[in-house]
Amino acid sequence: MTRNRLFWPAAVLAVLLVANLAFTPDFFAVRLQGGHLYGSLIDILHFGAPLILVSLGMTLVIATGGIDLSVGSTVAIAGALACLHISESTDPGGLGTVLTALGIALGAAVLLGAVNGLLVARAGVQPIIATLILMVAGRGVAQLITDGQIITVTSDPYKLIGGGYWLTVPFAVLLAAAVVLAAVLLTRSTALGLLLESVGGNPVASRLVGIRATRLIALVYVFSALCAALAGLMVSSNVSAADGNNAGLWIELDAILAVVLGGTSLNGGRFSIGGTVLGALIIQTLATTVYTIGVPPETTLVFKAFVVIAVCLVQSPVFRAKLAARGSRVRRTTDRPYVAAPTDREVGA
């Protein structure tokens, strides 16, 4: 069981959840109020939905041996474009206005992802450099769109995306689950997942067998940008505002960490979507735990860093093997029978 890729992420998540019971006895309580489900577990799923989406796109990018540092900027740009269109519309609460705003945001994400994909796949720019360009420039573009201000909107249809409920469950959770399910079906029920793993695991061999790696790499960057745009719509919708400076800030680092915690190697090749979802939930649960136990804000990041290091060590097969080997050596030493030192008479004899 411990050799299963999902065992350790699931075990760590379970430990974090159970640990909250010491500070919040009703942590696992879920209640139905006004036709909506409420509770700490629902909050973790709700606020973790944007990170799950961003991490999902990051997983496929990393599977091809790349990295996408521009997802945070894409989150900000998508939210800014959508809120700008709604705020300037004469009918901000109209369904047509909201659908147009969504189309603009997602269309811009496709363009941003295509730029990243072409730079990496066609121009041969290293992924970390290609996406770092958009990470820096995109944040500036988001602030240009918002004119350096926070754009607020009042639109019930738009509020549904990140802050609304459907069938008693937060709509953001259902949307994230639908995207994850679609990604699983595409990568595990078709040859797409195998092709992505082959491109990331051995690009030379994949090229020799006729796999069009350039097209696949470009597509995963577009998919990553679309996931980030959906996350940006959730974030801006939840607060009914777009902040070009802070929206999605450093979410790319949490996404990379979620992918690693889920068991996907940064070297590319085999990936685990289920592990990534668990990794994102671990990070969100950790953030909830920090607020629950009352860790001072100025030490939050330090506390989070120590916990993340501990989680990574627990998941590391090399660390566990060394720990087990050291434990076995200690047991052999303690189990060795005691032999008294010879006396001077025995030595002389």
PDB file of N, CA, C and O in Angstrom, residues 61-116:
ATOM      1  N   VAL A  61       2.066  20.490 -18.033  1.00  0.00           N
ATOM      2  CA  VAL A  61       3.257  21.192 -18.516  1.00  0.00           C
ATOM      3  C   VAL A  61       4.515  20.516 -17.987  1.00  0.00           C
ATOM      4  O   VAL A  61       5.472  20.261 -18.726  1.00  0.00           O
ATOM      5  N   ILE A  62       4.525  20.193 -16.689  1.00  0.00           N
ATOM      6  CA  ILE A  62       5.689  19.547 -16.089  1.00  0.00           C
ATOM      7  C   ILE A  62       5.869  18.144 -16.656  1.00  0.00           C
ATOM      8  O   ILE A  62       7.004  17.660 -16.799  1.00  0.00           O
ATOM      9  N   ALA A  63       4.784  17.482 -17.024  1.00  0.00           N
ATOM     10  CA  ALA A  63       4.886  16.143 -17.609  1.00  0.00           C
ATOM     11  C   ALA A  63       5.673  16.154 -18.912  1.00  0.00           C
ATOM     12  O   ALA A  63       6.333  15.166 -19.260  1.00  0.00           O
ATOM     13  N   THR A  64       5.640  17.269 -19.636  1.00  0.00           N
ATOM     14  CA  THR A  64       6.405  17.382 -20.875  1.00  0.00           C
ATOM     15  C   THR A  64       7.826  17.875 -20.640  1.00  0.00           C
ATOM     16  O   THR A  64       8.558  18.137 -21.603  1.00  0.00           O
ATOM     17  N   GLY A  65       8.199  18.025 -19.367  1.00  0.00           N
ATOM     18  CA  GLY A  65       9.541  18.501 -19.057  1.00  0.00           C
ATOM     19  C   GLY A  65       9.663  20.004 -19.001  1.00  0.00           C
ATOM     20  O   GLY A  65      10.779  20.533 -18.993  1.00  0.00           O
ATOM     21  N   GLY A  66       8.528  20.717 -18.938  1.00  0.00           N
ATOM     22  CA  GLY A  66       8.565  22.177 -18.909  1.00  0.00           C
ATOM     23  C   GLY A  66       8.143  22.723 -17.562  1.00  0.00           C
ATOM     24  O   GLY A  66       8.044  22.009 -16.572  1.00  0.00           O
ATOM     25  N   ILE A  67       7.881  24.018 -17.539  1.00  0.00           N
ATOM     26  CA  ILE A  67       7.418  24.712 -16.333  1.00  0.00           C
ATOM     27  C   ILE A  67       6.678  25.955 -16.804  1.00  0.00           C
ATOM     28  O   ILE A  67       6.983  26.508 -17.867  1.00  0.00           O
ATOM     29  N   ASP A  68       5.688  26.391 -16.047  1.00  0.00           N
ATOM     30  CA  ASP A  68       4.919  27.575 -16.429  1.00  0.00           C
ATOM     31  C   ASP A  68       4.858  28.531 -15.245  1.00  0.00           C
ATOM     32  O   ASP A  68       4.062  28.343 -14.319  1.00  0.00           O
ATOM     33  N   LEU A  69       5.690  29.550 -15.277  1.00  0.00           N
ATOM     34  CA  LEU A  69       5.728  30.543 -14.209  1.00  0.00           C
ATOM     35  C   LEU A  69       4.760  31.695 -14.449  1.00  0.00           C
ATOM     36  O   LEU A  69       4.664  32.583 -13.610  1.00  0.00           O
ATOM     37  N   SER A  70       4.044  31.674 -15.562  1.00  0.00           N
ATOM     38  CA  SER A  70       3.192  32.808 -15.919  1.00  0.00           C
ATOM     39  C   SER A  70       1.745  32.637 -15.484  1.00  0.00           C
ATOM     40  O   SER A  70       0.911  33.493 -15.780  1.00  0.00           O
ATOM     41  N   VAL A  71       1.414  31.539 -14.791  1.00  0.00           N
ATOM     42  CA  VAL A  71       0.015  31.285 -14.459  1.00  0.00           C
ATOM     43  C   VAL A  71      -0.541  32.353 -13.513  1.00  0.00           C
ATOM     44  O   VAL A  71      -1.719  32.708 -13.592  1.00  0.00           O
ATOM     45  N   GLY A  72       0.269  32.868 -12.610  1.00  0.00           N
ATOM     46  CA  GLY A  72      -0.200  33.911 -11.709  1.00  0.00           C
ATOM     47  C   GLY A  72      -0.594  35.172 -12.462  1.00  0.00           C
ATOM     48  O   GLY A  72      -1.634  35.787 -12.173  1.00  0.00           O
ATOM     49  N   SER A  73       0.207  35.554 -13.437  1.00  0.00           N
ATOM     50  CA  SER A  73      -0.126  36.723 -14.251  1.00  0.00           C
ATOM     51  C   SER A  73      -1.365  36.473 -15.098  1.00  0.00           C
ATOM     52  O   SER A  73      -2.189  37.376 -15.300  1.00  0.00           O
ATOM     53  N   THR A  74      -1.515  35.244 -15.588  1.00  0.00           N
ATOM     54  CA  THR A  74      -2.710  34.898 -16.365  1.00  0.00           C
ATOM     55  C   THR A  74      -3.958  34.984 -15.500  1.00  0.00           C
ATOM     56  O   THR A  74      -5.020  35.418 -15.956  1.00  0.00           O
ATOM     57  N   VAL A  75      -3.850  34.563 -14.237  1.00  0.00           N
ATOM     58  CA  VAL A  75      -4.966  34.702 -13.295  1.00  0.00           C
ATOM     59  C   VAL A  75      -5.379  36.164 -13.179  1.00  0.00           C
ATOM     60  O   VAL A  75      -6.575  36.505 -13.235  1.00  0.00           O
ATOM     61  N   ALA A  76      -4.405  37.050 -13.021  1.00  0.00           N
ATOM     62  CA  ALA A  76      -4.694  38.476 -12.864  1.00  0.00           C
ATOM     63  C   ALA A  76      -5.279  39.079 -14.133  1.00  0.00           C
ATOM     64  O   ALA A  76      -6.231  39.869 -14.083  1.00  0.00           O
ATOM     65  N   ILE A  77      -4.726  38.715 -15.292  1.00  0.00           N
ATOM     66  CA  ILE A  77      -5.200  39.277 -16.559  1.00  0.00           C
ATOM     67  C   ILE A  77      -6.630  38.837 -16.850  1.00  0.00           C
ATOM     68  O   ILE A  77      -7.475  39.640 -17.264  1.00  0.00           O
ATOM     69  N   ALA A  78      -6.916  37.561 -16.646  1.00  0.00           N
ATOM     70  CA  ALA A  78      -8.271  37.056 -16.926  1.00  0.00           C
ATOM     71  C   ALA A  78      -9.306  37.750 -16.044  1.00  0.00           C
ATOM     72  O   ALA A  78     -10.363  38.193 -16.528  1.00  0.00           O
ATOM     73  N   GLY A  79      -9.027  37.852 -14.757  1.00  0.00           N
ATOM     74  CA  GLY A  79      -9.966  38.529 -13.869  1.00  0.00           C
ATOM     75  C   GLY A  79     -10.126  40.002 -14.205  1.00  0.00           C
ATOM     76  O   GLY A  79     -11.238  40.539 -14.152  1.00  0.00           O
ATOM     77  N   ALA A  80      -9.033  40.645 -14.586  1.00  0.00           N
ATOM     78  CA  ALA A  80      -9.090  42.065 -14.923  1.00  0.00           C
ATOM     79  C   ALA A  80      -9.917  42.307 -16.176  1.00  0.00           C
ATOM     80  O   ALA A  80     -10.742  43.236 -16.228  1.00  0.00           O
ATOM     81  N   LEU A  81      -9.710  41.499 -17.209  1.00  0.00           N
ATOM     82  CA  LEU A  81     -10.460  41.666 -18.460  1.00  0.00           C
ATOM     83  C   LEU A  81     -11.951  41.443 -18.242  1.00  0.00           C
ATOM     84  O   LEU A  81     -12.788  42.195 -18.752  1.00  0.00           O
ATOM     85  N   ALA A  82     -12.293  40.386 -17.495  1.00  0.00           N
ATOM     86  CA  ALA A  82     -13.704  40.085 -17.264  1.00  0.00           C
ATOM     87  C   ALA A  82     -14.379  41.201 -16.469  1.00  0.00           C
ATOM     88  O   ALA A  82     -15.471  41.673 -16.829  1.00  0.00           O
ATOM     89  N   CYS A  83     -13.739  41.629 -15.393  1.00  0.00           N
ATOM     90  CA  CYS A  83     -14.339  42.673 -14.562  1.00  0.00           C
ATOM     91  C   CYS A  83     -14.397  44.014 -15.283  1.00  0.00           C
ATOM     92  O   CYS A  83     -15.359  44.791 -15.096  1.00  0.00           O
ATOM     93  N   LEU A  84     -13.406  44.304 -16.109  1.00  0.00           N
ATOM     94  CA  LEU A  84     -13.422  45.565 -16.863  1.00  0.00           C
ATOM     95  C   LEU A  84     -14.603  45.604 -17.826  1.00  0.00           C
ATOM     96  O   LEU A  84     -15.306  46.611 -17.922  1.00  0.00           O
ATOM     97  N   HIS A  85     -14.822  44.506 -18.534  1.00  0.00           N
ATOM     98  CA  HIS A  85     -15.942  44.468 -19.484  1.00  0.00           C
ATOM     99  C   HIS A  85     -17.284  44.592 -18.759  1.00  0.00           C
ATOM    100  O   HIS A  85     -18.177  45.321 -19.216  1.00  0.00           O
ATOM    101  N   ILE A  86     -17.426  43.905 -17.639  1.00  0.00           N
ATOM    102  CA  ILE A  86     -18.695  43.955 -16.911  1.00  0.00           C
ATOM    103  C   ILE A  86     -18.929  45.349 -16.332  1.00  0.00           C
ATOM    104  O   ILE A  86     -20.049  45.874 -16.353  1.00  0.00           O
ATOM    105  N   SER A  87     -17.871  45.956 -15.796  1.00  0.00           N
ATOM    106  CA  SER A  87     -18.022  47.279 -15.173  1.00  0.00           C
ATOM    107  C   SER A  87     -18.359  48.351 -16.201  1.00  0.00           C
ATOM    108  O   SER A  87     -19.047  49.335 -15.870  1.00  0.00           O
ATOM    109  N   GLU A  88     -17.916  48.206 -17.433  1.00  0.00           N
ATOM    110  CA  GLU A  88     -18.178  49.201 -18.472  1.00  0.00           C
ATOM    111  C   GLU A  88     -19.468  48.926 -19.234  1.00  0.00           C
ATOM    112  O   GLU A  88     -19.875  49.728 -20.075  1.00  0.00           O
ATOM    113  N   SER A  89     -20.115  47.808 -18.951  1.00  0.00           N
ATOM    114  CA  SER A  89     -21.335  47.448 -19.667  1.00  0.00           C
ATOM    115  C   SER A  89     -22.540  48.185 -19.074  1.00  0.00           C
ATOM    116  O   SER A  89     -22.578  48.508 -17.884  1.00  0.00           O
ATOM    117  N   THR A  90     -23.528  48.427 -19.944  1.00  0.00           N
ATOM    118  CA  THR A  90     -24.757  49.065 -19.474  1.00  0.00           C
ATOM    119  C   THR A  90     -25.664  48.086 -18.737  1.00  0.00           C
ATOM    120  O   THR A  90     -26.591  48.500 -18.043  1.00  0.00           O
ATOM    121  N   ASP A  91     -25.401  46.796 -18.903  1.00  0.00           N
ATOM    122  CA  ASP A  91     -26.189  45.767 -18.229  1.00  0.00           C
ATOM    123  C   ASP A  91     -25.243  44.777 -17.550  1.00  0.00           C
ATOM    124  O   ASP A  91     -25.055  43.650 -18.028  1.00  0.00           O
ATOM    125  N   PRO A  92     -24.613  45.165 -16.430  1.00  0.00           N
ATOM    126  CA  PRO A  92     -23.617  44.289 -15.795  1.00  0.00           C
ATOM    127  C   PRO A  92     -24.202  42.985 -15.271  1.00  0.00           C
ATOM    128  O   PRO A  92     -23.473  42.004 -15.115  1.00  0.00           O
ATOM    129  N   GLY A  93     -25.509  42.952 -14.999  1.00  0.00           N
ATOM    130  CA  GLY A  93     -26.121  41.740 -14.490  1.00  0.00           C
ATOM    131  C   GLY A  93     -26.690  40.841 -15.569  1.00  0.00           C
ATOM    132  O   GLY A  93     -27.242  39.779 -15.258  1.00  0.00           O
ATOM    133  N   GLY A  94     -26.538  41.233 -16.819  1.00  0.00           N
ATOM    134  CA  GLY A  94     -27.084  40.446 -17.919  1.00  0.00           C
ATOM    135  C   GLY A  94     -26.242  39.212 -18.206  1.00  0.00           C
ATOM    136  O   GLY A  94     -25.007  39.244 -18.116  1.00  0.00           O
ATOM    137  N   LEU A  95     -26.908  38.130 -18.582  1.00  0.00           N
ATOM    138  CA  LEU A  95     -26.199  36.900 -18.886  1.00  0.00           C
ATOM    139  C   LEU A  95     -25.301  37.060 -20.107  1.00  0.00           C
ATOM    140  O   LEU A  95     -24.188  36.525 -20.147  1.00  0.00           O
ATOM    141  N   GLY A  96     -25.781  37.799 -21.112  1.00  0.00           N
ATOM    142  CA  GLY A  96     -24.975  38.023 -22.309  1.00  0.00           C
ATOM    143  C   GLY A  96     -23.699  38.780 -21.996  1.00  0.00           C
ATOM    144  O   GLY A  96     -22.631  38.484 -22.551  1.00  0.00           O
ATOM    145  N   THR A  97     -23.788  39.752 -21.107  1.00  0.00           N
ATOM    146  CA  THR A  97     -22.601  40.522 -20.707  1.00  0.00           C
ATOM    147  C   THR A  97     -21.577  39.629 -20.035  1.00  0.00           C
ATOM    148  O   THR A  97     -20.374  39.700 -20.331  1.00  0.00           O
ATOM    149  N   VAL A  98     -22.044  38.774 -19.146  1.00  0.00           N
ATOM    150  CA  VAL A  98     -21.135  37.888 -18.415  1.00  0.00           C
ATOM    151  C   VAL A  98     -20.506  36.866 -19.359  1.00  0.00           C
ATOM    152  O   VAL A  98     -19.295  36.597 -19.283  1.00  0.00           O
ATOM    153  N   LEU A  99     -21.292  36.311 -20.266  1.00  0.00           N
ATOM    154  CA  LEU A  99     -20.743  35.334 -21.216  1.00  0.00           C
ATOM    155  C   LEU A  99     -19.704  35.984 -22.133  1.00  0.00           C
ATOM    156  O   LEU A  99     -18.676  35.365 -22.452  1.00  0.00           O
ATOM    157  N   THR A 100     -19.955  37.214 -22.533  1.00  0.00           N
ATOM    158  CA  THR A 100     -18.963  37.929 -23.353  1.00  0.00           C
ATOM    159  C   THR A 100     -17.683  38.169 -22.567  1.00  0.00           C
ATOM    160  O   THR A 100     -16.569  38.017 -23.091  1.00  0.00           O
ATOM    161  N   ALA A 101     -17.829  38.542 -21.294  1.00  0.00           N
ATOM    162  CA  ALA A 101     -16.649  38.752 -20.444  1.00  0.00           C
ATOM    163  C   ALA A 101     -15.850  37.469 -20.302  1.00  0.00           C
ATOM    164  O   ALA A 101     -14.602  37.486 -20.352  1.00  0.00           O
ATOM    165  N   LEU A 102     -16.548  36.352 -20.117  1.00  0.00           N
ATOM    166  CA  LEU A 102     -15.857  35.068 -20.013  1.00  0.00           C
ATOM    167  C   LEU A 102     -15.135  34.733 -21.319  1.00  0.00           C
ATOM    168  O   LEU A 102     -14.008  34.230 -21.301  1.00  0.00           O
ATOM    169  N   GLY A 103     -15.793  35.004 -22.442  1.00  0.00           N
ATOM    170  CA  GLY A 103     -15.158  34.734 -23.732  1.00  0.00           C
ATOM    171  C   GLY A 103     -13.905  35.565 -23.939  1.00  0.00           C
ATOM    172  O   GLY A 103     -12.890  35.065 -24.453  1.00  0.00           O
ATOM    173  N   ILE A 104     -13.937  36.824 -23.519  1.00  0.00           N
ATOM    174  CA  ILE A 104     -12.756  37.690 -23.653  1.00  0.00           C
ATOM    175  C   ILE A 104     -11.615  37.169 -22.792  1.00  0.00           C
ATOM    176  O   ILE A 104     -10.460  37.091 -23.240  1.00  0.00           O
ATOM    177  N   ALA A 105     -11.926  36.801 -21.561  1.00  0.00           N
ATOM    178  CA  ALA A 105     -10.892  36.322 -20.638  1.00  0.00           C
ATOM    179  C   ALA A 105     -10.277  35.019 -21.124  1.00  0.00           C
ATOM    180  O   ALA A 105      -9.041  34.856 -21.133  1.00  0.00           O
ATOM    181  N   LEU A 106     -11.111  34.081 -21.544  1.00  0.00           N
ATOM    182  CA  LEU A 106     -10.593  32.789 -21.998  1.00  0.00           C
ATOM    183  C   LEU A 106      -9.863  32.933 -23.338  1.00  0.00           C
ATOM    184  O   LEU A 106      -8.868  32.239 -23.579  1.00  0.00           O
ATOM    185  N   GLY A 107     -10.356  33.827 -24.209  1.00  0.00           N
ATOM    186  CA  GLY A 107      -9.656  34.063 -25.467  1.00  0.00           C
ATOM    187  C   GLY A 107      -8.264  34.649 -25.243  1.00  0.00           C
ATOM    188  O   GLY A 107      -7.291  34.249 -25.908  1.00  0.00           O
ATOM    189  N   ALA A 108      -8.162  35.575 -24.306  1.00  0.00           N
ATOM    190  CA  ALA A 108      -6.846  36.126 -23.975  1.00  0.00           C
ATOM    191  C   ALA A 108      -5.940  35.055 -23.399  1.00  0.00           C
ATOM    192  O   ALA A 108      -4.722  35.037 -23.683  1.00  0.00           O
ATOM    193  N   ALA A 109      -6.501  34.127 -22.616  1.00  0.00           N
ATOM    194  CA  ALA A 109      -5.694  33.041 -22.055  1.00  0.00           C
ATOM    195  C   ALA A 109      -5.154  32.132 -23.147  1.00  0.00           C
ATOM    196  O   ALA A 109      -3.998  31.693 -23.086  1.00  0.00           O
ATOM    197  N   VAL A 110      -5.977  31.850 -24.140  1.00  0.00           N
ATOM    198  CA  VAL A 110      -5.506  31.024 -25.267  1.00  0.00           C
ATOM    199  C   VAL A 110      -4.334  31.714 -25.964  1.00  0.00           C
ATOM    200  O   VAL A 110      -3.334  31.068 -26.325  1.00  0.00           O
ATOM    201  N   LEU A 111      -4.449  33.017 -26.156  1.00  0.00           N
ATOM    202  CA  LEU A 111      -3.369  33.764 -26.806  1.00  0.00           C
ATOM    203  C   LEU A 111      -2.099  33.736 -25.970  1.00  0.00           C
ATOM    204  O   LEU A 111      -0.996  33.501 -26.499  1.00  0.00           O
ATOM    205  N   LEU A 112      -2.224  33.946 -24.667  1.00  0.00           N
ATOM    206  CA  LEU A 112      -1.045  33.929 -23.786  1.00  0.00           C
ATOM    207  C   LEU A 112      -0.407  32.536 -23.759  1.00  0.00           C
ATOM    208  O   LEU A 112       0.819  32.404 -23.808  1.00  0.00           O
ATOM    209  N   GLY A 113      -1.234  31.505 -23.677  1.00  0.00           N
ATOM    210  CA  GLY A 113      -0.693  30.151 -23.685  1.00  0.00           C
ATOM    211  C   GLY A 113      -0.020  29.811 -24.997  1.00  0.00           C
ATOM    212  O   GLY A 113       1.011  29.120 -25.017  1.00  0.00           O
ATOM    213  N   ALA A 114      -0.593  30.297 -26.104  1.00  0.00           N
ATOM    214  CA  ALA A 114       0.012  30.041 -27.418  1.00  0.00           C
ATOM    215  C   ALA A 114       1.375  30.715 -27.535  1.00  0.00           C
ATOM    216  O   ALA A 114       2.313  30.151 -28.120  1.00  0.00           O
ATOM    217  N   VAL A 115       1.496  31.920 -26.963  1.00  0.00           N
ATOM    218  CA  VAL A 115       2.795  32.608 -26.986  1.00  0.00           C
ATOM    219  C   VAL A 115       3.832  31.798 -26.222  1.00  0.00           C
ATOM    220  O   VAL A 115       4.963  31.590 -26.704  1.00  0.00           O
ATOM    221  N   ASN A 116       3.467  31.326 -25.035  1.00  0.00           N
ATOM    222  CA  ASN A 116       4.392  30.491 -24.270  1.00  0.00           C
ATOM    223  C   ASN A 116       4.753  29.229 -25.033  1.00  0.00           C
ATOM    224  O   ASN A 116       5.925  28.821 -25.091  1.00  0.00           O
TER     225      ASN A 116
END
